[in-house]
CSV table of C-alpha atoms in Angstrom, one decimal:
chain,number,residue,atom,x,y,z
A,1049,MET,CA,139.2,39.0,91.9
A,1050,SER,CA,135.7,39.1,90.3
A,1051,ALA,CA,132.2,38.9,91.7
A,1052,GLY,CA,128.8,38.4,90.2
A,1053,TYR,CA,125.4,39.4,91.6
A,1054,ASP,CA,122.3,37.2,90.9
A,1055,ASP,CA,119.3,38.7,89.2
A,1056,PRO,CA,116.5,38.8,91.8
A,1057,SER,CA,114.1,37.4,89.3
A,1058,GLY,CA,116.1,34.2,89.2
A,1059,GLY,CA,117.2,34.8,85.6
A,1060,PRO,CA,120.8,35.4,84.3
A,1061,ARG,CA,123.0,37.7,86.3
A,1062,ARG,CA,122.7,41.4,85.5
A,1063,ARG,CA,125.8,42.7,87.3
A,1064,TYR,CA,129.4,41.6,87.4
A,1065,LEU,CA,132.4,43.2,89.0
A,1066,LEU,CA,136.0,42.7,88.0
A,1067,ASP,CA,138.6,44.1,90.3
A,1068,VAL,CA,142.1,42.8,89.6
A,1069,THR,CA,145.7,43.8,90.4
A,1070,ILE,CA,148.6,42.1,88.6
A,1071,PRO,CA,152.0,42.6,90.4
A,1072,GLY,CA,154.7,44.1,88.2
A,1073,PRO,CA,157.1,41.1,88.5
A,1074,MET,CA,154.3,38.8,87.1
A,1075,LEU,CA,154.0,41.1,84.1
A,1076,ALA,CA,157.8,41.1,83.5
A,1077,GLU,CA,157.8,37.3,83.7
A,1078,ALA,CA,154.9,37.0,81.2
A,1079,ASP,CA,156.8,39.4,78.8
A,1080,ALA,CA,160.0,37.3,79.1
A,1081,SER,CA,158.1,34.0,78.4
A,1082,GLY,CA,156.1,35.5,75.6
A,1083,ALA,CA,152.8,34.6,77.3
A,1084,GLY,CA,149.8,36.6,76.3
A,1085,GLY,CA,146.3,37.0,77.5
A,1086,SER,CA,144.5,39.2,79.9
A,1087,PRO,CA,142.6,38.9,83.2
A,1088,GLY,CA,139.1,37.6,82.8
A,1089,ALA,CA,136.0,37.2,84.8
A,1090,ASP,CA,132.9,35.0,84.4
A,1091,GLY,CA,130.3,37.1,82.6
A,1092,ILE,CA,132.6,39.9,81.5
A,1093,PRO,CA,133.9,39.4,78.0
A,1094,LEU,CA,137.4,41.0,77.7
A,1095,PRO,CA,139.3,41.6,74.6
A,1096,PRO,CA,142.8,40.2,74.0
A,1097,CYS,CA,145.0,42.7,75.7
A,1098,ARG,CA,148.2,43.2,77.7
A,1099,PRO,CA,149.1,45.7,80.4
A,1100,VAL,CA,151.7,48.2,79.4
A,1101,GLY,CA,154.9,48.6,81.5
A,1102,THR,CA,156.3,46.7,84.5
A,1103,ASP,CA,154.5,48.5,87.3
A,1104,ASP,CA,151.6,46.8,89.1
A,1105,TYR,CA,148.5,46.8,86.8
A,1106,ARG,CA,145.1,47.5,88.2
A,1107,ALA,CA,141.7,47.3,86.5
A,1108,ARG,CA,138.2,47.6,87.8
A,1109,ILE,CA,135.1,47.0,85.7
A,1110,ALA,CA,131.5,47.3,87.0
A,1111,HIS,CA,129.4,45.6,84.3
A,1112,SER,CA,125.7,46.0,84.1
A,1113,LYS,CA,123.7,43.9,81.6
A,1114,VAL,CA,120.6,45.6,80.3
A,1115,ASP,CA,119.0,42.8,78.2
A,1116,ASP,CA,121.3,42.7,75.1
A,1117,ALA,CA,123.1,46.0,76.0
A,1118,ILE,CA,125.9,46.6,78.4
A,1119,ILE,CA,126.9,49.5,80.5
A,1120,GLU,CA,130.4,49.5,82.1
A,1121,GLU,CA,132.1,51.7,84.6
A,1122,LEU,CA,135.8,51.2,83.8
A,1123,PHE,CA,139.1,52.1,85.5
A,1124,SER,CA,142.3,50.8,84.0
A,1125,ASP,CA,146.0,51.4,84.1
A,1126,ALA,CA,147.9,51.5,80.8
A,1127,LEU,CA,146.7,48.7,78.5
A,1128,ALA,CA,146.9,47.7,74.8
A,1129,GLY,CA,145.1,45.2,72.8
A,1130,GLY,CA,142.5,44.6,70.0
A,1131,THR,CA,138.7,44.5,69.8
A,1132,GLY,CA,136.1,43.6,67.3
A,1133,GLY,CA,136.4,41.8,63.9
A,1134,ALA,CA,139.3,39.4,63.8
A,1135,TYR,CA,139.8,39.9,67.6
A,1136,ASP,CA,136.4,38.3,68.1
A,1137,HIS,CA,135.3,40.7,70.8
A,1138,HIS,CA,131.9,42.4,70.8
A,1139,THR,CA,131.4,41.9,67.1
A,1140,ASP,CA,128.0,42.9,65.9
A,1141,ARG,CA,128.0,45.7,68.4
A,1142,ILE,CA,128.1,49.5,68.4
A,1143,VAL,CA,130.5,50.7,71.2
A,1144,LEU,CA,130.5,54.1,72.8
A,1145,HIS,CA,133.3,55.3,75.0
A,1146,VAL,CA,132.8,58.4,77.2
A,1147,VAL,CA,136.3,59.1,78.7
A,1148,LEU,CA,136.2,60.9,82.0
A,1149,ARG,CA,139.9,60.8,82.8
A,1150,GLY,CA,143.0,59.7,80.9
A,1151,GLN,CA,142.8,58.8,77.2
A,1152,TRP,CA,141.7,56.0,74.9
A,1153,LEU,CA,143.2,55.5,71.4
A,1154,PHE,CA,141.7,53.5,68.6
A,1155,GLU,CA,143.4,52.5,65.3
A,1156,ARG,CA,142.3,50.4,62.3
A,1157,PRO,CA,145.1,47.9,61.6
A,1158,ASP,CA,143.9,47.6,58.0
A,1159,GLN,CA,144.4,51.3,57.3
A,1160,GLN,CA,147.8,53.0,57.5
A,1161,SER,CA,146.7,56.7,57.1
A,1162,ALA,CA,146.7,59.1,60.0
A,1163,ALA,CA,142.9,59.4,59.6
A,1164,ALA,CA,142.7,55.7,60.7
A,1165,GLY,CA,143.5,56.7,64.3
A,1166,VAL,CA,141.0,58.1,66.7
A,1167,ALA,CA,142.2,59.8,70.0
A,1168,VAL,CA,139.6,60.1,72.8
A,1169,PRO,CA,140.9,62.3,75.6
A,1170,ALA,CA,139.1,63.1,78.9
A,1171,GLY,CA,135.9,65.1,78.2
A,1172,ARG,CA,135.3,63.5,74.8
A,1173,PHE,CA,133.4,60.5,73.4
A,1174,ALA,CA,133.8,58.2,70.5
A,1175,MET,CA,131.1,55.9,69.0
A,1176,ARG,CA,132.0,53.3,66.4
A,1177,ASN,CA,130.9,50.0,64.8
A,1178,ASN,CA,132.9,47.2,66.4
A,1179,ASP,CA,132.3,44.7,63.5
A,1180,ARG,CA,135.7,45.7,62.1
A,1181,SER,CA,139.0,45.1,63.8
A,1182,TRP,CA,140.4,47.9,66.0
A,1183,ARG,CA,143.6,48.2,68.0
A,1184,PHE,CA,143.4,50.2,71.1
A,1185,GLU,CA,145.6,51.7,73.8
A,1186,ILE,CA,144.3,53.0,77.2
A,1187,GLY,CA,146.4,55.6,78.9
A,1188,PRO,CA,147.5,55.3,82.6
A,1189,ARG,CA,144.7,55.6,85.2
A,1190,THR,CA,141.9,56.0,82.7
A,1191,THR,CA,138.3,56.1,83.7
A,1192,ALA,CA,135.4,55.8,81.3
A,1193,LYS,CA,131.8,54.9,80.8
A,1194,VAL,CA,131.4,52.3,78.1
A,1195,PHE,CA,128.2,51.4,76.3
A,1196,VAL,CA,128.0,48.2,74.3
A,1197,LEU,CA,124.9,48.4,72.2
A,1198,PRO,CA,123.1,46.0,69.7
A,1199,ALA,CA,124.2,46.9,66.1
A,1200,ALA,CA,120.9,46.0,64.5
A,1201,ASP,CA,119.3,49.1,66.0
A,1202,LEU,CA,122.1,51.5,65.4
A,1203,ARG,CA,124.0,50.3,62.3
A,1204,PRO,CA,121.7,52.2,59.9
A,1205,HIS,CA,122.4,55.4,61.8
A,1206,ILE,CA,126.2,55.1,62.1
A,1207,GLY,CA,127.3,53.0,59.1
A,1208,SER,CA,131.1,52.9,59.1
A,1209,ARG,CA,131.6,56.3,60.7
A,1210,VAL,CA,133.4,57.0,63.9
A,1211,VAL,CA,131.3,59.7,65.7
A,1212,THR,CA,133.2,61.8,68.2
A,1213,GLY,CA,132.3,64.8,70.3
A,1214,ALA,CA,132.2,66.5,73.7
A,1215,ALA,CA,131.2,64.4,76.7
A,1216,ASP,CA,129.1,67.4,77.9
A,1217,ALA,CA,127.0,67.5,74.8
A,1218,ALA,CA,123.3,67.6,75.6
A,1219,GLU,CA,122.6,64.2,74.1
A,1220,VAL,CA,125.5,62.6,76.0
A,1221,ARG,CA,124.3,64.2,79.2
A,1222,LEU,CA,120.9,62.5,78.7
A,1223,LEU,CA,122.5,59.1,77.9
A,1224,MET,CA,124.7,59.3,81.0
A,1225,ALA,CA,121.8,60.3,83.2
A,1226,HIS,CA,119.7,57.4,82.0
A,1227,ALA,CA,122.7,55.0,82.6
A,1228,ARG,CA,123.0,56.2,86.2
A,1229,MET,CA,119.3,55.6,86.7
A,1230,ILE,CA,119.6,52.1,85.3
A,1231,GLU,CA,122.6,51.3,87.4
A,1232,ALA,CA,120.8,52.5,90.6
A,1233,THR,CA,117.7,50.4,89.9
A,1234,LEU,CA,118.9,47.4,87.8
A,1235,ASP,CA,118.4,44.8,90.5
A,1236,ASP,CA,114.8,45.9,91.1
A,1237,LEU,CA,113.7,46.1,87.4
A,1238,SER,CA,111.0,43.7,86.3
A,1239,PRO,CA,111.6,42.0,82.9
A,1240,ALA,CA,109.3,44.6,81.3
A,1241,GLY,CA,111.1,47.4,83.1
A,1242,LEU,CA,114.4,46.0,81.8
A,1243,GLN,CA,113.1,46.1,78.3
A,1244,THR,CA,111.9,49.7,78.7
A,1245,ALA,CA,115.3,50.7,80.1
A,1246,ARG,CA,117.0,49.0,77.1
A,1247,ALA,CA,114.7,50.7,74.6
A,1248,ALA,CA,115.4,54.1,76.1
A,1249,LEU,CA,119.1,53.4,76.1
A,1250,VAL,CA,119.1,52.6,72.3
A,1251,GLU,CA,116.9,55.7,71.6
A,1252,LEU,CA,119.3,58.0,73.5
A,1253,ALA,CA,122.3,56.4,71.6
A,1254,LYS,CA,120.5,57.3,68.4
A,1255,GLY,CA,120.2,60.8,69.8
A,1256,VAL,CA,124.0,61.0,70.2
A,1257,LEU,CA,124.4,60.0,66.6
A,1258,ALA,CA,121.8,62.5,65.4
A,1259,ARG,CA,123.0,65.2,67.8
A,1260,GLY,CA,119.4,65.6,69.0
A,1261,VAL,CA,116.7,63.7,70.7
A,1262,ASP,CA,112.9,63.5,70.2
A,1263,GLY,CA,111.6,65.6,73.0
A,1264,ASP,CA,108.1,64.3,72.5
A,1265,GLU,CA,109.2,60.7,73.1
A,1266,PRO,CA,107.6,59.7,76.5
A,1267,LEU,CA,110.2,57.0,76.9
A,1268,LEU,CA,112.9,59.6,77.3
A,1269,ALA,CA,111.2,61.8,79.9
A,1270,PRO,CA,112.8,60.2,83.0
A,1271,ALA,CA,116.3,60.6,81.5
A,1272,LEU,CA,115.6,64.2,80.6
A,1273,ALA,CA,114.4,65.0,84.1
A,1274,GLN,CA,117.4,63.3,85.7
A,1275,ALA,CA,119.8,65.1,83.3
A,1276,ALA,CA,118.2,68.4,84.2
A,1277,LYS,CA,118.6,67.6,87.9
A,1278,ASP,CA,122.3,66.8,87.4
A,1279,LEU,CA,122.8,70.0,85.5
A,1280,VAL,CA,121.0,72.0,88.2
A,1281,ASP,CA,123.6,70.7,90.8
A,1282,ASP,CA,126.4,71.9,88.5
A,1283,LEU,CA,124.9,75.4,88.0
A,1284,LEU,CA,123.3,76.2,91.4
A,1285,THR,CA,125.4,79.3,92.0
A,1286,ARG,CA,124.5,80.9,88.6
A,1287,PRO,CA,122.1,83.9,89.1
A,1288,ASP,CA,120.3,83.2,85.8
A,1289,LEU,CA,119.6,79.5,86.6
A,1290,ALA,CA,116.1,78.8,85.4
A,1291,PRO,CA,114.1,76.3,83.3
A,1292,ALA,CA,115.1,78.2,80.1
A,1293,VAL,CA,118.8,77.8,80.9
A,1294,LEU,CA,118.4,74.1,81.5
A,1295,ALA,CA,116.4,73.5,78.4
A,1296,ARG,CA,119.0,75.4,76.3
A,1297,ASN,CA,121.8,73.3,77.7
A,1298,LEU,CA,119.9,70.1,77.1
A,1299,ASN,CA,118.8,71.1,73.6
A,1300,VAL,CA,115.1,70.8,74.3
A,1301,SER,CA,112.2,73.2,74.6
A,1302,VAL,CA,111.1,74.6,77.9
A,1303,ARG,CA,107.7,73.0,77.4
A,1304,THR,CA,109.4,69.6,76.9
A,1305,LEU,CA,111.5,70.1,80.1
A,1306,HIS,CA,108.4,70.9,82.1
A,1307,ARG,CA,106.6,67.9,80.7
A,1308,ALA,CA,109.5,65.7,81.7
A,1309,PHE,CA,109.1,66.9,85.3
A,1310,ALA,CA,105.3,66.3,85.3
A,1311,ASP,CA,105.7,62.7,86.6
A,1312,THR,CA,108.1,63.8,89.4
A,1313,ASP,CA,107.3,65.1,92.8
A,1314,GLU,CA,108.1,68.7,92.1
A,1315,SER,CA,108.5,71.3,89.3
A,1316,VAL,CA,111.8,72.4,87.8
A,1317,THR,CA,111.7,75.6,89.7
A,1318,ALA,CA,110.8,73.9,93.0
A,1319,TYR,CA,113.8,71.5,92.5
A,1320,ILE,CA,116.2,74.4,92.0
A,1321,ARG,CA,114.8,76.1,95.1
A,1322,ARG,CA,115.1,72.9,97.2
A,1323,ARG,CA,118.6,72.2,96.1
A,1324,ARG,CA,119.7,75.7,96.9
A,1325,LEU,CA,118.1,75.5,100.4
A,1326,GLU,CA,119.9,72.2,101.0
A,1327,ARG,CA,123.3,73.6,100.0
A,1328,ALA,CA,122.7,76.7,102.3
A,1329,ARG,CA,121.8,74.3,105.1
A,1330,LEU,CA,125.0,72.3,104.5
A,1331,ASP,CA,127.0,75.5,104.7
A,1332,LEU,CA,125.4,76.4,108.0
A,1333,ALA,CA,126.0,72.9,109.4
A,1334,THR,CA,129.7,72.9,108.5
A,1335,GLY,CA,130.2,76.1,110.4
A,1336,GLY,CA,133.1,78.4,109.5
A,1337,SER,CA,133.0,82.1,108.9
A,1338,PRO,CA,130.4,82.8,106.2
A,1339,SER,CA,127.5,84.9,107.5
A,1340,VAL,CA,123.9,84.2,106.7
A,1341,SER,CA,124.0,87.1,104.2
A,1342,GLU,CA,127.1,85.6,102.5
A,1343,ILE,CA,125.4,82.2,102.3
A,1344,ALA,CA,122.2,83.8,100.9
A,1345,ALA,CA,124.2,85.6,98.2
A,1346,ARG,CA,126.2,82.4,97.3
A,1347,TRP,CA,123.0,80.4,96.7
A,1348,GLN,CA,121.1,83.2,94.9
A,1349,PHE,CA,118.6,84.2,97.6
A,1350,THR,CA,117.5,87.9,97.4
A,1351,ASP,CA,119.0,88.6,100.9
A,1352,ALA,CA,119.3,87.2,104.4
A,1353,SER,CA,115.7,87.9,105.2
A,1354,HIS,CA,114.5,86.0,102.1
A,1355,LEU,CA,116.7,83.0,103.0
A,1356,ALA,CA,115.5,83.1,106.6
A,1357,ARG,CA,111.8,83.1,105.5
A,1358,VAL,CA,112.1,80.1,103.1
A,1359,PHE,CA,114.5,78.3,105.4
A,1360,LYS,CA,112.1,78.4,108.3
A,1361,ALA,CA,109.2,77.4,106.2
A,1362,ARG,CA,111.1,74.2,105.2
A,1363,TYR,CA,113.1,73.3,108.3
A,1364,GLY,CA,111.1,74.9,111.1
A,1365,GLN,CA,114.1,77.1,112.2
A,1366,THR,CA,115.7,80.2,111.1
A,1367,PRO,CA,119.3,79.9,109.6
A,1368,THR,CA,120.7,81.4,112.8
A,1369,GLN,CA,118.8,79.1,115.1
A,1370,PHE,CA,119.9,76.1,113.0
A,1371,ALA,CA,123.5,77.1,113.0
A,1372,ARG,CA,123.5,77.7,116.8
A,1373,SER,CA,121.9,74.3,117.4
A,1374,THR,CA,124.4,72.6,115.1
A,1375,ARG,CA,127.3,74.2,116.9
A,1376,LEU,CA,125.9,73.1,120.2
A,1377,SER,CA,125.5,69.5,118.9
A,1378,HIS,CA,129.1,69.5,117.7
A,1379,ALA,CA,130.4,70.9,121.0
A,1380,GLU,CA,128.5,68.2,123.0
A,1381,ALA,CA,130.0,65.5,120.7
A,1382,ASP,CA,133.5,66.9,121.3
A,1383,GLU,CA,132.9,66.8,125.1
A,1384,HIS,CA,132.0,63.1,124.9
A,1385,LYS,CA,135.2,62.3,123.1
A,1386,ASP,CA,137.1,63.1,126.3
A,1387,TYR,CA,135.4,60.2,128.1
């Protein structure tokens, strides 16, 4: 089953969704008859491929078109096929796979050496020129973020190389953060906004190839701020969490990081403090045994008094008052369930 979503501006569709399940008996029947091919969907170019095995095959692709670039969220059971070159799929494109779970394997059919194969397990990425022919295999239950980018902008930077690395590299974090922002706002972007989003996407892809981004490029500031926020949420319990730690992890200067936050509603430090307060509030709301002192220590407040002071300034109640009122609300809700 596939679905498309109209561009609100009246232009070509920007989003497509492919969600398909092929029962195992149908796969076995296709194998016996020698039939080939793969499930397709209007607007989502798929390579020639075939599910592997006789179990039910499931694939889901959320496809976002950003001018002449594409971002895909992909889930697939085991699959094998070919792409690029003679396979006539996404030629004249640079393709980046960031594998989140499972594994993706690429192999050049015109090269027989072991070096011709590229394995991309979970937590790694591979970026390559798709003009040539590649065979690929997708492991069972693989999820990945796939970027299909215009070759003209990136070919001089990649040539015939296959660039691989860690998915948590600073430059990949920035690219992934920008992709999430695009996917969240794609339907609302004006044509000019779409062009800006596309330009930043290409610049960040160049950063992946160069293993560094231009911190002084204003176009990249929103992606940097978002990547920093994502990183904050991963590191909230660290006692040394500060702008310098974020800047080091994102491979930019502290000054560049502060400048990226200049157009947001709060500073880096204020964001860290707010997210810690929100997590403390969530702990209090969920109940359980942790004391206010334990929650303060978990989220790096000096002590229970410090947490109480900043908590009341933001929420108008002390942590103890909030926890008590939340417990009463839960108790009242449980009483109503009996009626």
